Amino acid sequence: MDPTKLYEAFSALDHPGFWQDAYIKFYKAWFYEDRWVNYFKGLGTTIQVTVIALILGVLLGVLVAVIRTAHDQQRPGNRNPLLGLINAVCKVYVTIIRGTPMMVQLMIMGFVIFASSRNKTMVGALSLGINSGAYVAEIIRGGLMSLDPGQAEAGRSLGLNYLDTMRFIVIPQAFKAILPSLGNEFIVLLKDTSLISVVGGKEIVYFAQAIITKTYEPMYPYIITAIMYLIMVLIFSWLQGKLERRLRQSDRR
Amino acid sequence: MIDVKNLTKSFGSNLVLDGIDQHIYPGEKVVIIGPSGSGKSTFLRCLNLLETPTAGTITFEGTEITNPKADIDSIRRQMGMVFQHFNLFPNMTIRKNITLAPVRTKLMTPAEADKTAIALLRRVGLEEKADAYPAQLSGGQKQRIAIVRALAMKPKVMLFDEPTSALDPEMVGEVLEVMKELAQDGMTMVVVTHEMGFAREVGSRVLFMDEGHVMEEGKPEDIFSRPQNPRLQEFLSKVLH
């Protein structure tokens, strides 16, 4: 049955029943004037923003975690003053980002710092990346610190230098340990992209709201938005589970 | 071979090593005994700079390794270290555990390292475990692999930090056996241990440490049969029953 014909048939009724009415509203939220295309436009933006924010967040996070760990692992009495200064900057960054709401950070970025920018989607991606970096940094730092110091000692005592020890011994093990929390952080990031609509980022919620202003019917656009996010998170969780199982290979007995 | 002068180490206000002077000669098997907290592990860990001494100098074959400009990585390549808790890399197979350092430090090509690894594994009877992961091995097997991993770097001296203390009793023997063979081959060894039988049988010199000092040293037969220091007498009466 053609959805449009069904819609026209139901609309012609004087007193549509419950399901008929529901169908009419759903039709208006999805099929009418090819509105579904807009959701997918929004989905494209959401994925794009997530990827940009993810890359930025991981880069910032690794950088801050390495600086903070290197600073904390210095031998007492042999501290590098420049590293101390950079470490203090990193601490301020983490404190401010973790101490203020994402939404407020987004509005400060969108309406104050980049008030004149016209590409609000990019401003949103930038804010999310900066926000995510602080959390990723703490996750990575926790992973590096949780590893038995004997592992790094074994590497160094074999004559491997600091970088090789990190690359082959410390980081692979720390990565495996932090993968669940990192996955969690990425899911939060993916869902937080919905916030960028407050500064005018054109992701799924933005288009859903645009449809609502025409139909005055919020239920279906928001439910569709929710389902789209849920599907993305489910796909991501599945991929994460696969990766975790692969990394557990060395645990089998 | 290793010359230690006035070695002092303190953690905060806690003085762990108090001006130790020692010389380790090539081919010697120095066994360090003493109660826990006596500084024996710290002494051993200072020898390859896993702990940075607070004061004093350590010289390895003419290179002062306590000098901040010394290339510590190249010195550590010549000093094998075996830990109480094995510290095998759980994310790598046994083969990779053994070959990683020789290959990365360009001591050997991957093919040479692999040949060395297999030859060494055969020596300790664990050839068939080359492609297993550490989690699949028993404690005794892990420690034998850890010894092999250190030997693959062809070190001039081997440092053992309580290599049998974390093992179940029935696995102590197999690890000591490997260490005895190593001693017979003429390897210079510094061993911190609670295995008095091993100290007596293999040691060419025994150091008794307490409160950051070497309280008494000498040939094993003198240390165990005719201890002079009252603390050593007390310690031996507690551990030899």
Short mmCIF file of C-alpha atoms in Angstrom, two decimals:
data_model
loop_
_atom_site.label_atom_id
_atom_site.label_comp_id
_atom_site.label_asym_id
_atom_site.label_seq_id
_atom_site.Cartn_x
_atom_site.Cartn_y
_atom_site.Cartn_z
CA MET A 1 0.00 0.00 0.00
CA ASP A 2 1.29 3.41 -0.97
CA PRO A 3 1.86 5.50 2.22
CA THR A 4 0.69 8.70 0.58
CA LYS A 5 -2.62 7.20 -0.57
CA LEU A 6 -3.20 5.84 2.90
CA TYR A 7 -2.49 9.26 4.38
CA GLU A 8 -4.91 10.94 2.01
CA ALA A 9 -7.58 8.38 2.78
CA PHE A 10 -7.19 8.87 6.53
CA SER A 11 -7.05 12.67 6.27
CA ALA A 12 -10.36 12.66 4.43
CA LEU A 13 -12.05 11.05 7.42
CA ASP A 14 -14.08 13.39 9.64
CA HIS A 15 -13.25 11.49 12.82
CA PRO A 16 -10.09 9.42 12.36
CA GLY A 17 -9.60 6.63 14.91
CA PHE A 18 -6.61 6.40 17.26
CA TRP A 19 -4.31 4.44 14.90
CA GLN A 20 -5.44 6.40 11.88
CA ASP A 21 -4.60 9.64 13.67
CA ALA A 22 -1.24 8.24 14.73
CA TYR A 23 -0.49 7.33 11.13
CA ILE A 24 -1.36 10.82 9.92
CA LYS A 25 1.02 12.39 12.45
CA PHE A 26 3.79 9.96 11.64
CA TYR A 27 3.30 10.60 7.94
CA LYS A 28 3.68 14.32 8.50
CA ALA A 29 6.82 13.78 10.57
CA TRP A 30 8.49 11.44 8.09
CA PHE A 31 7.07 11.18 4.55
CA TYR A 32 5.43 14.54 3.97
CA GLU A 33 7.47 16.65 1.52
CA ASP A 34 10.22 14.04 1.84
CA ARG A 35 10.99 15.16 5.38
CA TRP A 36 12.91 11.96 6.11
CA VAL A 37 15.72 13.33 3.96
CA ASN A 38 16.25 16.05 6.57
CA TYR A 39 16.76 13.54 9.36
CA PHE A 40 19.47 11.87 7.32
CA LYS A 41 21.04 15.25 6.57
CA GLY A 42 21.11 15.78 10.33
CA LEU A 43 22.48 12.28 10.83
CA GLY A 44 25.32 13.07 8.41
CA THR A 45 26.18 16.17 10.41
CA THR A 46 25.99 14.26 13.67
CA ILE A 47 28.44 11.65 12.41
CA GLN A 48 30.72 14.33 10.99
CA VAL A 49 30.70 16.30 14.27
CA THR A 50 31.28 13.12 16.30
CA VAL A 51 34.29 12.12 14.19
CA ILE A 52 35.85 15.60 14.33
CA ALA A 53 35.23 15.89 18.08
CA LEU A 54 36.50 12.34 18.63
CA ILE A 55 39.78 12.98 16.82
CA LEU A 56 40.26 16.30 18.59
CA GLY A 57 39.30 14.77 21.94
CA VAL A 58 41.68 11.84 21.60
CA LEU A 59 44.56 14.05 20.47
CA LEU A 60 44.02 16.50 23.32
CA GLY A 61 43.41 13.68 25.78
CA VAL A 62 46.60 11.77 24.88
CA LEU A 63 48.64 14.98 24.96
CA VAL A 64 47.33 16.05 28.37
CA ALA A 65 47.57 12.52 29.82
CA VAL A 66 51.18 12.09 28.66
CA ILE A 67 52.19 15.50 30.03
CA ARG A 68 50.50 14.88 33.37
CA THR A 69 51.86 11.34 33.74
CA ALA A 70 55.38 12.40 32.73
CA HIS A 71 55.19 15.21 35.28
CA ASP A 72 53.97 12.92 38.06
CA GLN A 73 56.62 10.29 37.31
CA GLN A 74 59.55 12.67 37.59
CA ARG A 75 61.99 11.83 40.32
CA PRO A 76 61.75 14.06 43.36
CA GLY A 77 64.47 16.71 43.37
CA ASN A 78 64.95 16.42 39.62
CA ARG A 79 61.92 18.29 38.33
CA ASN A 80 61.73 20.14 35.05
CA PRO A 81 60.26 23.65 35.63
CA LEU A 82 58.90 23.94 32.06
CA LEU A 83 57.07 20.64 32.44
CA GLY A 84 55.68 21.91 35.73
CA LEU A 85 54.25 24.96 33.97
CA ILE A 86 52.69 22.94 31.14
CA ASN A 87 51.30 20.52 33.70
CA ALA A 88 49.65 23.41 35.55
CA VAL A 89 48.02 24.57 32.29
CA CYS A 90 46.72 21.05 31.70
CA LYS A 91 45.34 20.90 35.23
CA VAL A 92 43.47 24.21 34.76
CA TYR A 93 42.05 22.94 31.45
CA VAL A 94 40.78 19.70 32.99
CA THR A 95 39.37 21.51 36.01
CA ILE A 96 37.43 24.09 33.99
CA ILE A 97 36.05 21.60 31.48
CA ARG A 98 35.04 19.05 34.09
CA GLY A 99 33.71 21.72 36.43
CA THR A 100 31.27 23.40 34.04
CA PRO A 101 28.27 21.99 32.15
CA MET A 102 28.69 20.98 28.52
CA MET A 103 25.72 23.14 27.56
CA VAL A 104 27.24 26.26 29.14
CA GLN A 105 30.59 25.61 27.45
CA LEU A 106 28.77 25.27 24.16
CA MET A 107 26.90 28.54 24.61
CA ILE A 108 30.06 30.41 25.62
CA MET A 109 31.83 29.06 22.53
CA GLY A 110 28.89 29.68 20.20
CA PHE A 111 27.57 33.01 21.45
CA VAL A 112 30.65 34.64 23.01
CA ILE A 113 33.96 33.41 21.63
CA PHE A 114 32.78 32.52 18.13
CA ALA A 115 29.72 34.78 18.13
CA SER A 116 30.48 36.03 14.62
CA SER A 117 31.17 32.60 13.15
CA ARG A 118 28.61 31.40 10.63
CA ASN A 119 29.62 27.75 10.69
CA LYS A 120 28.05 26.85 14.03
CA THR A 121 28.33 23.15 13.30
CA MET A 122 32.12 23.44 13.36
CA VAL A 123 31.99 25.56 16.50
CA GLY A 124 29.92 22.78 18.06
CA ALA A 125 32.40 20.10 16.96
CA LEU A 126 35.26 22.17 18.38
CA SER A 127 33.52 22.63 21.75
CA LEU A 128 32.70 18.94 21.98
CA GLY A 129 36.26 17.96 21.12
CA ILE A 130 37.69 20.29 23.76
CA ASN A 131 35.19 18.94 26.28
CA SER A 132 35.87 15.32 25.43
CA GLY A 133 39.64 15.84 25.62
CA ALA A 134 39.48 16.58 29.34
CA TYR A 135 37.59 13.37 30.09
CA VAL A 136 39.70 11.25 27.74
CA ALA A 137 42.84 12.66 29.41
CA GLU A 138 41.66 11.51 32.82
CA ILE A 139 40.68 8.08 31.48
CA ILE A 140 44.08 7.59 29.83
CA ARG A 141 45.92 8.87 32.90
CA GLY A 142 44.01 6.38 35.04
CA GLY A 143 44.94 3.57 32.64
CA LEU A 144 48.62 4.47 32.64
CA MET A 145 48.67 4.74 36.43
CA SER A 146 46.80 1.48 36.99
CA LEU A 147 49.46 -0.56 35.23
CA ASP A 148 51.92 -2.42 37.46
CA PRO A 149 55.13 -0.30 37.52
CA GLY A 150 57.02 -3.60 37.25
CA GLN A 151 56.02 -3.76 33.59
CA ALA A 152 57.83 -0.54 32.71
CA GLU A 153 60.74 -1.55 34.95
CA ALA A 154 61.06 -4.86 33.13
CA GLY A 155 61.12 -3.04 29.80
CA ARG A 156 63.71 -0.52 30.92
CA SER A 157 65.87 -3.14 32.62
CA LEU A 158 66.08 -4.98 29.29
CA GLY A 159 67.65 -1.85 27.84
CA LEU A 160 64.59 -0.57 25.97
CA ASN A 161 64.34 3.22 25.99
CA TYR A 162 61.41 5.16 27.45
CA LEU A 163 59.54 5.49 24.15
CA ASP A 164 59.86 1.83 23.16
CA THR A 165 58.77 0.79 26.65
CA MET A 166 55.69 3.00 26.35
CA ARG A 167 54.95 1.89 22.79
CA PHE A 168 55.27 -1.88 23.13
CA ILE A 169 54.58 -2.53 26.80
CA VAL A 170 52.73 0.22 28.64
CA ILE A 171 50.35 1.68 26.05
CA PRO A 172 48.98 -1.60 24.62
CA GLN A 173 48.15 -2.84 28.13
CA ALA A 174 46.76 0.50 29.28
CA PHE A 175 44.64 0.73 26.12
CA LYS A 176 43.06 -2.64 26.81
CA ALA A 177 42.32 -1.60 30.39
CA ILE A 178 40.68 1.70 29.47
CA LEU A 179 38.71 0.51 26.44
CA PRO A 180 35.38 0.11 28.32
CA SER A 181 35.57 3.61 29.84
CA LEU A 182 36.80 5.06 26.57
CA GLY A 183 33.85 3.47 24.76
CA ASN A 184 31.55 4.94 27.35
CA GLU A 185 33.05 8.39 26.81
CA PHE A 186 32.59 8.08 23.04
CA ILE A 187 28.92 7.18 23.50
CA VAL A 188 28.47 10.25 25.70
CA LEU A 189 30.19 12.33 23.04
CA LEU A 190 27.98 10.94 20.29
CA LYS A 191 24.84 11.77 22.23
CA ASP A 192 26.13 15.19 23.29
CA THR A 193 26.26 16.20 19.63
CA SER A 194 22.49 16.71 20.02
CA LEU A 195 23.33 19.76 22.17
CA ILE A 196 24.91 21.72 19.34
CA SER A 197 21.45 22.59 18.04
CA VAL A 198 21.30 25.23 20.82
CA VAL A 199 23.98 27.24 19.03
CA GLY A 200 22.53 26.46 15.61
CA GLY A 201 24.45 23.33 14.66
CA LYS A 202 22.46 21.54 11.99
CA GLU A 203 22.28 17.99 13.36
CA ILE A 204 19.30 15.66 13.83
CA VAL A 205 17.60 17.59 16.64
CA TYR A 206 17.86 20.81 14.63
CA PHE A 207 15.93 19.28 11.73
CA ALA A 208 13.44 17.56 14.03
CA GLN A 209 12.67 20.91 15.63
CA ALA A 210 12.30 22.53 12.21
CA ILE A 211 9.68 19.92 11.33
CA ILE A 212 7.89 20.45 14.65
CA THR A 213 7.57 24.20 14.00
CA LYS A 214 5.62 23.28 10.86
CA THR A 215 3.46 20.47 12.20
CA TYR A 216 3.06 21.53 15.87
CA GLU A 217 3.39 17.85 16.66
CA PRO A 218 6.53 17.04 18.70
CA MET A 219 6.02 13.36 19.45
CA TYR A 220 7.11 11.64 16.24
CA PRO A 221 10.08 13.83 15.29
CA TYR A 222 11.57 13.38 18.75
CA ILE A 223 10.90 9.65 18.81
CA ILE A 224 12.52 9.31 15.39
CA THR A 225 15.50 11.29 16.69
CA ALA A 226 15.75 9.04 19.73
CA ILE A 227 15.63 5.88 17.60
CA MET A 228 18.36 7.19 15.30
CA TYR A 229 20.65 7.84 18.26
CA LEU A 230 19.83 4.48 19.77
CA ILE A 231 20.73 2.67 16.54
CA MET A 232 24.04 4.52 16.32
CA VAL A 233 24.92 3.68 19.91
CA LEU A 234 23.98 0.02 19.40
CA ILE A 235 26.23 -0.22 16.33
CA PHE A 236 29.05 1.43 18.23
CA SER A 237 28.64 -0.84 21.29
CA TRP A 238 28.72 -3.88 19.03
CA LEU A 239 31.96 -2.73 17.40
CA GLN A 240 33.46 -2.02 20.80
CA GLY A 241 32.52 -5.49 22.05
CA LYS A 242 34.21 -7.06 19.03
CA LEU A 243 37.40 -5.07 19.67
CA GLU A 244 37.41 -6.00 23.36
CA ARG A 245 37.09 -9.68 22.54
CA ARG A 246 39.99 -9.43 20.14
CA LEU A 247 42.20 -7.73 22.72
CA ARG A 248 41.33 -10.37 25.31
CA GLN A 249 43.11 -12.95 23.19
CA SER A 250 46.16 -12.94 25.49
CA ASP A 251 44.02 -13.62 28.58
CA ARG A 252 42.94 -17.10 27.57
CA ARG A 253 44.40 -19.85 29.69
CA MET B 1 83.24 -5.41 37.28
CA ILE B 2 80.79 -3.40 39.37
CA ASP B 3 82.27 -0.98 41.83
CA VAL B 4 79.99 0.57 44.44
CA LYS B 5 81.25 3.48 46.53
CA ASN B 6 79.44 5.05 49.46
CA LEU B 7 76.04 4.06 48.02
CA THR B 8 73.31 5.86 49.93
CA LYS B 9 69.60 5.80 49.27
CA SER B 10 66.79 7.33 51.23
CA PHE B 11 63.08 7.45 50.53
CA GLY B 12 62.02 10.73 52.08
CA SER B 13 63.40 10.68 55.60
CA ASN B 14 63.75 6.90 55.57
CA LEU B 15 67.41 5.93 55.12
CA VAL B 16 67.45 2.55 53.34
CA LEU B 17 71.08 2.25 52.26
CA ASP B 18 73.75 3.88 54.40
CA GLY B 19 77.06 4.29 52.59
CA ILE B 20 77.68 0.86 51.09
CA ASP B 21 81.07 0.03 49.55
CA GLN B 22 81.24 -3.14 47.51
CA HIS B 23 83.04 -4.57 44.53
CA ILE B 24 81.64 -7.35 42.39
CA TYR B 25 84.27 -9.28 40.44
CA PRO B 26 83.72 -11.08 37.13
CA GLY B 27 82.44 -14.60 37.60
CA GLU B 28 81.42 -14.02 41.21
CA LYS B 29 78.10 -15.27 42.54
CA VAL B 30 77.20 -12.78 45.23
CA VAL B 31 74.23 -13.80 47.35
CA ILE B 32 72.58 -11.14 49.51
CA ILE B 33 70.58 -12.28 52.52
CA GLY B 34 68.94 -10.38 55.33
CA PRO B 35 65.62 -9.61 56.97
CA SER B 36 62.93 -7.79 55.01
CA GLY B 37 63.39 -4.03 55.01
CA SER B 38 67.16 -4.43 55.30
CA GLY B 39 67.74 -2.69 51.96
CA LYS B 40 68.90 -5.71 49.98
CA SER B 41 66.39 -5.28 47.16
CA THR B 42 67.04 -1.55 47.03
CA PHE B 43 70.77 -2.25 46.77
CA LEU B 44 70.15 -4.57 43.83
CA ARG B 45 67.81 -2.11 42.13
CA CYS B 46 70.39 0.64 42.47
CA LEU B 47 72.90 -1.45 40.51
CA ASN B 48 70.97 -0.93 37.27
CA LEU B 49 69.51 2.39 38.36
CA LEU B 50 65.90 1.28 38.75
CA GLU B 51 66.38 3.29 41.93
CA THR B 52 68.40 6.47 41.71
CA PRO B 53 70.93 6.61 44.55
CA THR B 54 70.75 9.62 46.85
CA ALA B 55 74.53 9.70 47.09
CA GLY B 56 77.54 7.64 46.09
CA THR B 57 78.77 6.22 42.80
CA ILE B 58 78.35 2.98 40.91
CA THR B 59 80.83 2.12 38.19
CA PHE B 60 80.20 -0.68 35.70
CA GLU B 61 83.27 -1.74 33.71
CA GLY B 62 84.81 1.71 33.93
CA THR B 63 81.62 3.67 33.17
CA GLU B 64 80.22 5.67 36.03
CA ILE B 65 76.53 4.86 35.65
CA THR B 66 75.44 7.23 38.40
CA ASN B 67 76.64 10.10 36.22
CA PRO B 68 73.50 11.73 34.77
CA LYS B 69 75.17 11.80 31.35
CA ALA B 70 75.75 8.03 31.25
CA ASP B 71 73.77 6.13 28.60
CA ILE B 72 71.75 4.07 31.03
CA ASP B 73 69.93 2.11 28.31
CA SER B 74 73.15 0.71 26.88
CA ILE B 75 74.37 -0.20 30.38
CA ARG B 76 71.12 -1.94 31.25
CA ARG B 77 71.48 -4.03 28.09
CA GLN B 78 74.54 -5.60 29.68
CA MET B 79 72.82 -6.26 33.02
CA GLY B 80 70.01 -8.80 33.04
CA MET B 81 67.40 -8.43 35.75
CA VAL B 82 64.95 -11.02 37.08
CA PHE B 83 62.09 -9.81 39.28
CA GLN B 84 60.18 -11.38 42.14
CA HIS B 85 56.92 -11.09 40.22
CA PHE B 86 58.40 -12.16 36.86
CA ASN B 87 57.03 -9.07 35.07
CA LEU B 88 56.53 -10.90 31.80
CA PHE B 89 54.60 -8.81 29.29
CA PRO B 90 51.10 -10.32 29.34
CA ASN B 91 50.14 -8.79 25.98
CA MET B 92 52.82 -10.70 24.06
CA THR B 93 53.59 -14.33 23.36
CA ILE B 94 56.62 -15.87 25.07
CA ARG B 95 58.56 -15.61 21.81
CA LYS B 96 57.78 -11.89 21.56
CA ASN B 97 58.64 -11.37 25.24
CA ILE B 98 62.10 -12.77 24.57
CA THR B 99 62.81 -11.23 21.16
CA LEU B 100 61.40 -7.72 21.70
CA ALA B 101 64.43 -6.20 23.41
CA PRO B 102 67.20 -7.80 21.27
CA VAL B 103 65.42 -6.72 18.09
CA ARG B 104 64.42 -3.20 19.20
CA THR B 105 67.90 -2.44 20.52
CA LYS B 106 69.35 -3.72 17.23
CA LEU B 107 71.42 -6.31 19.03
CA MET B 108 70.05 -8.97 16.67
CA THR B 109 67.97 -9.27 13.53
CA PRO B 110 64.50 -10.76 14.04
CA ALA B 111 65.72 -14.10 12.64
CA GLU B 112 68.74 -14.20 14.96
CA ALA B 113 66.62 -13.24 17.95
CA ASP B 114 64.16 -15.99 17.13
CA LYS B 115 66.94 -18.56 16.90
CA THR B 116 68.40 -17.36 20.20
CA ALA B 117 64.97 -17.48 21.85
CA ILE B 118 64.33 -21.06 20.74
CA ALA B 119 67.80 -22.19 21.78
CA LEU B 120 67.37 -20.64 25.23
CA LEU B 121 63.87 -22.04 25.63
CA ARG B 122 65.17 -25.49 24.76
CA ARG B 123 67.78 -25.07 27.48
CA VAL B 124 65.09 -24.53 30.13
CA GLY B 125 62.79 -27.15 28.62
CA LEU B 126 60.03 -24.76 27.55
CA GLU B 127 60.48 -24.84 23.79
CA GLU B 128 56.86 -25.84 23.19
CA LYS B 129 55.63 -22.75 25.05
CA ALA B 130 57.11 -20.29 22.53
CA ASP B 131 53.72 -19.23 21.17
CA ALA B 132 51.81 -19.36 24.45
CA TYR B 133 50.90 -16.25 26.44
CA PRO B 134 52.24 -15.70 29.98
CA ALA B 135 48.76 -16.22 31.47
CA GLN B 136 48.90 -19.83 30.28
CA LEU B 137 52.04 -20.67 32.29
CA SER B 138 52.68 -21.67 35.88
CA GLY B 139 54.72 -19.41 38.16
CA GLY B 140 57.82 -21.56 37.82
CA GLN B 141 57.53 -21.56 34.05
CA LYS B 142 57.06 -17.79 34.02
CA GLN B 143 60.18 -17.23 36.07
CA ARG B 144 62.24 -19.53 33.84
CA ILE B 145 60.98 -17.53 30.85
CA ALA B 146 61.88 -14.29 32.63
CA ILE B 147 65.43 -15.59 33.09
CA VAL B 148 65.57 -16.56 29.42
CA ARG B 149 64.27 -13.13 28.42
CA ALA B 150 67.10 -11.46 30.34
CA LEU B 151 69.68 -13.89 28.94
CA ALA B 152 68.61 -13.17 25.36
CA MET B 153 70.31 -9.78 25.69
CA LYS B 154 73.59 -11.63 26.34
CA PRO B 155 74.22 -9.72 29.58
CA LYS B 156 77.56 -9.69 31.38
CA VAL B 157 75.93 -9.84 34.79
CA MET B 158 72.56 -11.10 36.02
CA LEU B 159 70.68 -9.50 38.90
CA PHE B 160 68.05 -11.60 40.68
CA ASP B 161 65.57 -9.90 43.00
CA GLU B 162 64.03 -12.64 45.17
CA PRO B 163 63.33 -14.81 42.11
CA THR B 164 61.61 -17.59 44.05
CA SER B 165 59.70 -15.62 46.70
CA ALA B 166 56.44 -15.44 44.75
CA LEU B 167 56.44 -19.11 43.75
CA ASP B 168 54.53 -22.05 45.12
CA PRO B 169 56.97 -24.29 47.03
CA GLU B 170 56.94 -27.08 44.47
CA MET B 171 58.09 -24.68 41.75
CA VAL B 172 61.07 -23.22 43.56
CA GLY B 173 63.31 -26.14 42.59
CA GLU B 174 62.93 -25.78 38.82
CA VAL B 175 63.89 -22.09 38.94
CA LEU B 176 66.88 -22.66 41.24
CA GLU B 177 68.02 -25.43 38.89
CA VAL B 178 68.17 -22.98 35.97
CA MET B 179 70.07 -20.50 38.13
CA LYS B 180 72.56 -23.17 39.20
CA GLU B 181 73.25 -24.10 35.59
CA LEU B 182 73.77 -20.45 34.81
CA ALA B 183 76.24 -20.19 37.68
CA GLN B 184 78.13 -23.24 36.45
CA ASP B 185 78.44 -21.62 33.02
CA GLY B 186 80.39 -18.83 34.71
CA MET B 187 77.81 -16.04 34.66
CA THR B 188 78.43 -13.21 37.11
CA MET B 189 75.40 -13.14 39.40
CA VAL B 190 74.05 -10.96 42.18
CA VAL B 191 71.16 -12.72 43.90
CA VAL B 192 68.87 -11.43 46.63
CA THR B 193 67.18 -14.48 48.10
CA HIS B 194 65.72 -16.22 51.10
CA GLU B 195 66.86 -19.62 49.80
CA MET B 196 69.68 -20.40 52.22
CA GLY B 197 70.36 -23.74 50.55
CA PHE B 198 70.99 -21.97 47.26
CA ALA B 199 73.19 -19.37 48.95
CA ARG B 200 75.29 -22.09 50.54
CA GLU B 201 75.58 -24.21 47.43
CA VAL B 202 76.03 -21.65 44.67
CA GLY B 203 77.25 -18.47 46.34
CA SER B 204 80.91 -17.58 46.09
CA ARG B 205 80.36 -14.76 48.56
CA VAL B 206 77.44 -14.05 50.87
CA LEU B 207 76.50 -10.56 52.09
CA PHE B 208 74.33 -10.22 55.15
CA MET B 209 72.49 -6.90 55.12
CA ASP B 210 70.55 -5.24 57.89
CA GLU B 211 69.36 -1.65 58.37
CA GLY B 212 71.10 -0.43 55.24
CA HIS B 213 74.52 -1.84 56.07
CA VAL B 214 76.43 -4.93 55.03
CA MET B 215 76.80 -6.36 58.52
CA GLU B 216 78.89 -9.36 57.59
CA GLU B 217 80.28 -10.90 54.42
CA GLY B 218 82.29 -13.92 53.56
CA LYS B 219 82.34 -17.38 52.07
CA PRO B 220 79.05 -19.27 52.52
CA GLU B 221 80.60 -21.86 54.84
CA ASP B 222 81.86 -19.12 57.18
CA ILE B 223 78.60 -17.19 57.12
CA PHE B 224 76.42 -20.20 57.81
CA SER B 225 78.70 -22.24 60.09
CA ARG B 226 80.57 -19.55 61.99
CA PRO B 227 78.46 -16.36 61.97
CA GLN B 228 80.13 -13.59 63.98
CA ASN B 229 77.58 -10.76 63.98
CA PRO B 230 74.86 -11.25 66.63
CA ARG B 231 72.20 -10.04 64.20
CA LEU B 232 73.30 -12.59 61.62
CA GLN B 233 73.22 -15.30 64.31
CA GLU B 234 69.70 -14.26 65.24
CA PHE B 235 68.61 -14.10 61.58
CA LEU B 236 70.02 -17.55 60.82
CA SER B 237 68.42 -19.08 63.90
CA LYS B 238 65.09 -17.83 62.58
CA VAL B 239 65.42 -19.00 58.98
CA LEU B 240 67.30 -22.28 59.47
CA HIS B 241 65.24 -24.68 61.47
#
